[in-house]
Amino acid sequence: MTRIEQARAILAANDRGGYTVPTDRLYPFQWNWDSAFVAMGWATFDGARAWREIERLLEGQWEDGLVPQIVFHAPSDDYFPGPEVWGIKRSPPTSGITQPPVLASAVRFVLERLGEADEARAAAIYPKLVLNHGWWDAARDPGHTGLVATLHPWETGMDNSPAWDAALERVPTQTTTPIQRRDTGHVDATFRPRGIEYQRFIHLVDIFREAGWKPERMLAVSPFKVADVATNAILLRAERDLLALAERFGSAVERAAVKERIARKQTALAGLWHEPLGAYLSRDLIAGEAIPVRTSAGFLPLFAGLHGKADVLATRLQDWHARDIALVPSTDPDEPRFEPQRYWRGPVWSVVNWMIAEGLREAGAADASALVLADTRRLVGDAGFSEYFDSTSRAGIGGGTFSWTAAIDLLLAEGTAA
Ligand code: GLC
């Protein structure tokens, strides 16, 4: 099999009937941001299937606009916490938190790629994106600060990032739900989040369930509340892509609302630049201060269209490359908390690389963009379609046949990202 055939075969093998699981066993349901990237991957060879991925994810959307982190289309014993822990009586059942909103960007990507013939499918999806972006604004930034709040590390998609360590300390470790981890039965525990982090993750689920999953209650009671630089950058990018869709499918009123949000978010995101550390940093919204830990999330404002710091950021990547660090480590290798093998504390993730490379390219930093893409291809070429990669030894870690890694590889095989 050629490499392209292998990547397509992974998506096909992880297809469970119109939605793609991130990988077999370890993640047996549909995940929000995974599916957005996976839809782009499907679009390289099966347009109808790309739309289906997005439509199936939106089957889980709530009336208030929330697009959940997980849609539990079919039961499975391989994952904890399953639908009974979330206690959300919907059909299909879902979790009650979200994930980085790549979706509108994926819809625009798929539409532009597939062209006019698919306008009707995109037109049917468009109002759901409008509803979702309205949810972000109302549920997570009711004060119109320009930055949305994230209430659970799982919502950032970067579960155990060292950026969350201090904020997570405020979360009690006791849980009403008995913890029955399944992930460490599938992959080596040393490469996964630690037990104590897991207790805090479940504590948050317990208190949100008790809050009845009501956005204003969750915002009020959560002991974990951060403005994640990645989520905010991805959302700003998604707003720009929604605006492009609104030019085709929306009204003048909708366009005006999106433009207003874009203006507000641009200013607020730019304000996350921290001159002493030379990086964009997340904010702890409870402490009211910057979180002084540099991670790969800090490169994503480039993807949001903020190009003012492109030179500094590109130079940093080039410096790491010269030190033989695989790009882009999820935590800055000069941070004391850098762990090159432990999940979001140092390993490389293809989807983050793709967004960073897109941002660098759009900012005119073509060389750094090419370096990031070359490393992304090389890691997969050497180690396979792993969940993530050790940024120092370049070994593949975690689940072995990962959908989003395959999807990004398909995009890069075609050179669509640069
Ligand atoms: C892990 C990752 C998250 C991803 C999910 C499914 O929880 O941290 O980003 O969406 O797995 O692949």
mmCIF file with all atom_site columns, C-alpha atoms in Angstrom, residues 147 164 226-235 269 272 280-283 295-301:
data_model
loop_
_atom_site.group_PDB
_atom_site.id
_atom_site.type_symbol
_atom_site.label_atom_id
_atom_site.label_alt_id
_atom_site.label_comp_id
_atom_site.label_asym_id
_atom_site.label_entity_id
_atom_site.label_seq_id
_atom_site.pdbx_PDB_ins_code
_atom_site.Cartn_x
_atom_site.Cartn_y
_atom_site.Cartn_z
_atom_site.occupancy
_atom_site.B_iso_or_equiv
_atom_site.pdbx_formal_charge
_atom_site.auth_seq_id
_atom_site.auth_comp_id
_atom_site.auth_asym_id
_atom_site.auth_atom_id
_atom_site.pdbx_PDB_model_num
ATOM 1  C CA . LEU A 1 147 ? -12.017 35.984 25.510 1.00 0.00 ? 147 LEU A CA 1
ATOM 2  C CA . TRP A 1 164 ? -3.267  23.909 33.580 1.00 0.00 ? 164 TRP A CA 1
ATOM 3  C CA . VAL A 1 226 ? -9.055  29.747 32.036 1.00 0.00 ? 226 VAL A CA 1
ATOM 4  C CA . ALA A 1 227 ? -8.887  31.769 28.829 1.00 0.00 ? 227 ALA A CA 1
ATOM 5  C CA . ASP A 1 228 ? -7.021  29.180 26.765 1.00 0.00 ? 228 ASP A CA 1
ATOM 6  C CA . VAL A 1 229 ? -4.937  30.857 24.084 1.00 0.00 ? 229 VAL A CA 1
ATOM 7  C CA . ALA A 1 230 ? -5.511  27.899 21.717 1.00 0.00 ? 230 ALA A CA 1
ATOM 8  C CA . THR A 1 231 ? -9.295  27.821 22.055 1.00 0.00 ? 231 THR A CA 1
ATOM 9  C CA . ASN A 1 232 ? -9.510  31.590 21.685 1.00 0.00 ? 232 ASN A CA 1
ATOM 10 C CA . ALA A 1 233 ? -7.227  31.614 18.643 1.00 0.00 ? 233 ALA A CA 1
ATOM 11 C CA . ILE A 1 234 ? -9.102  28.739 17.009 1.00 0.00 ? 234 ILE A CA 1
ATOM 12 C CA . LEU A 1 235 ? -12.403 30.489 17.711 1.00 0.00 ? 235 LEU A CA 1
ATOM 13 C CA . LEU A 1 269 ? -6.203  37.826 21.812 1.00 0.00 ? 269 LEU A CA 1
ATOM 14 C CA . LEU A 1 272 ? -2.380  37.647 25.603 1.00 0.00 ? 272 LEU A CA 1
ATOM 15 C CA . TYR A 1 280 ? 1.278   34.299 23.880 1.00 0.00 ? 280 TYR A CA 1
ATOM 16 C CA . LEU A 1 281 ? 0.047   32.880 27.180 1.00 0.00 ? 281 LEU A CA 1
ATOM 17 C CA . SER A 1 282 ? -3.286  31.609 28.484 1.00 0.00 ? 282 SER A CA 1
ATOM 18 C CA . ARG A 1 283 ? -4.907  33.478 31.388 1.00 0.00 ? 283 ARG A CA 1
ATOM 19 C CA . THR A 1 295 ? 3.197   25.771 25.167 1.00 0.00 ? 295 THR A CA 1
ATOM 20 C CA . SER A 1 296 ? 2.435   25.079 21.503 1.00 0.00 ? 296 SER A CA 1
ATOM 21 C CA . ALA A 1 297 ? -0.916  26.836 22.038 1.00 0.00 ? 297 ALA A CA 1
ATOM 22 C CA . GLY A 1 298 ? 1.042   30.081 22.017 1.00 0.00 ? 298 GLY A CA 1
ATOM 23 C CA . PHE A 1 299 ? 1.759   29.706 18.283 1.00 0.00 ? 299 PHE A CA 1
ATOM 24 C CA . LEU A 1 300 ? -1.914  29.517 17.349 1.00 0.00 ? 300 LEU A CA 1
ATOM 25 C CA . PRO A 1 301 ? -2.663  33.266 17.277 1.00 0.00 ? 301 PRO A CA 1
#
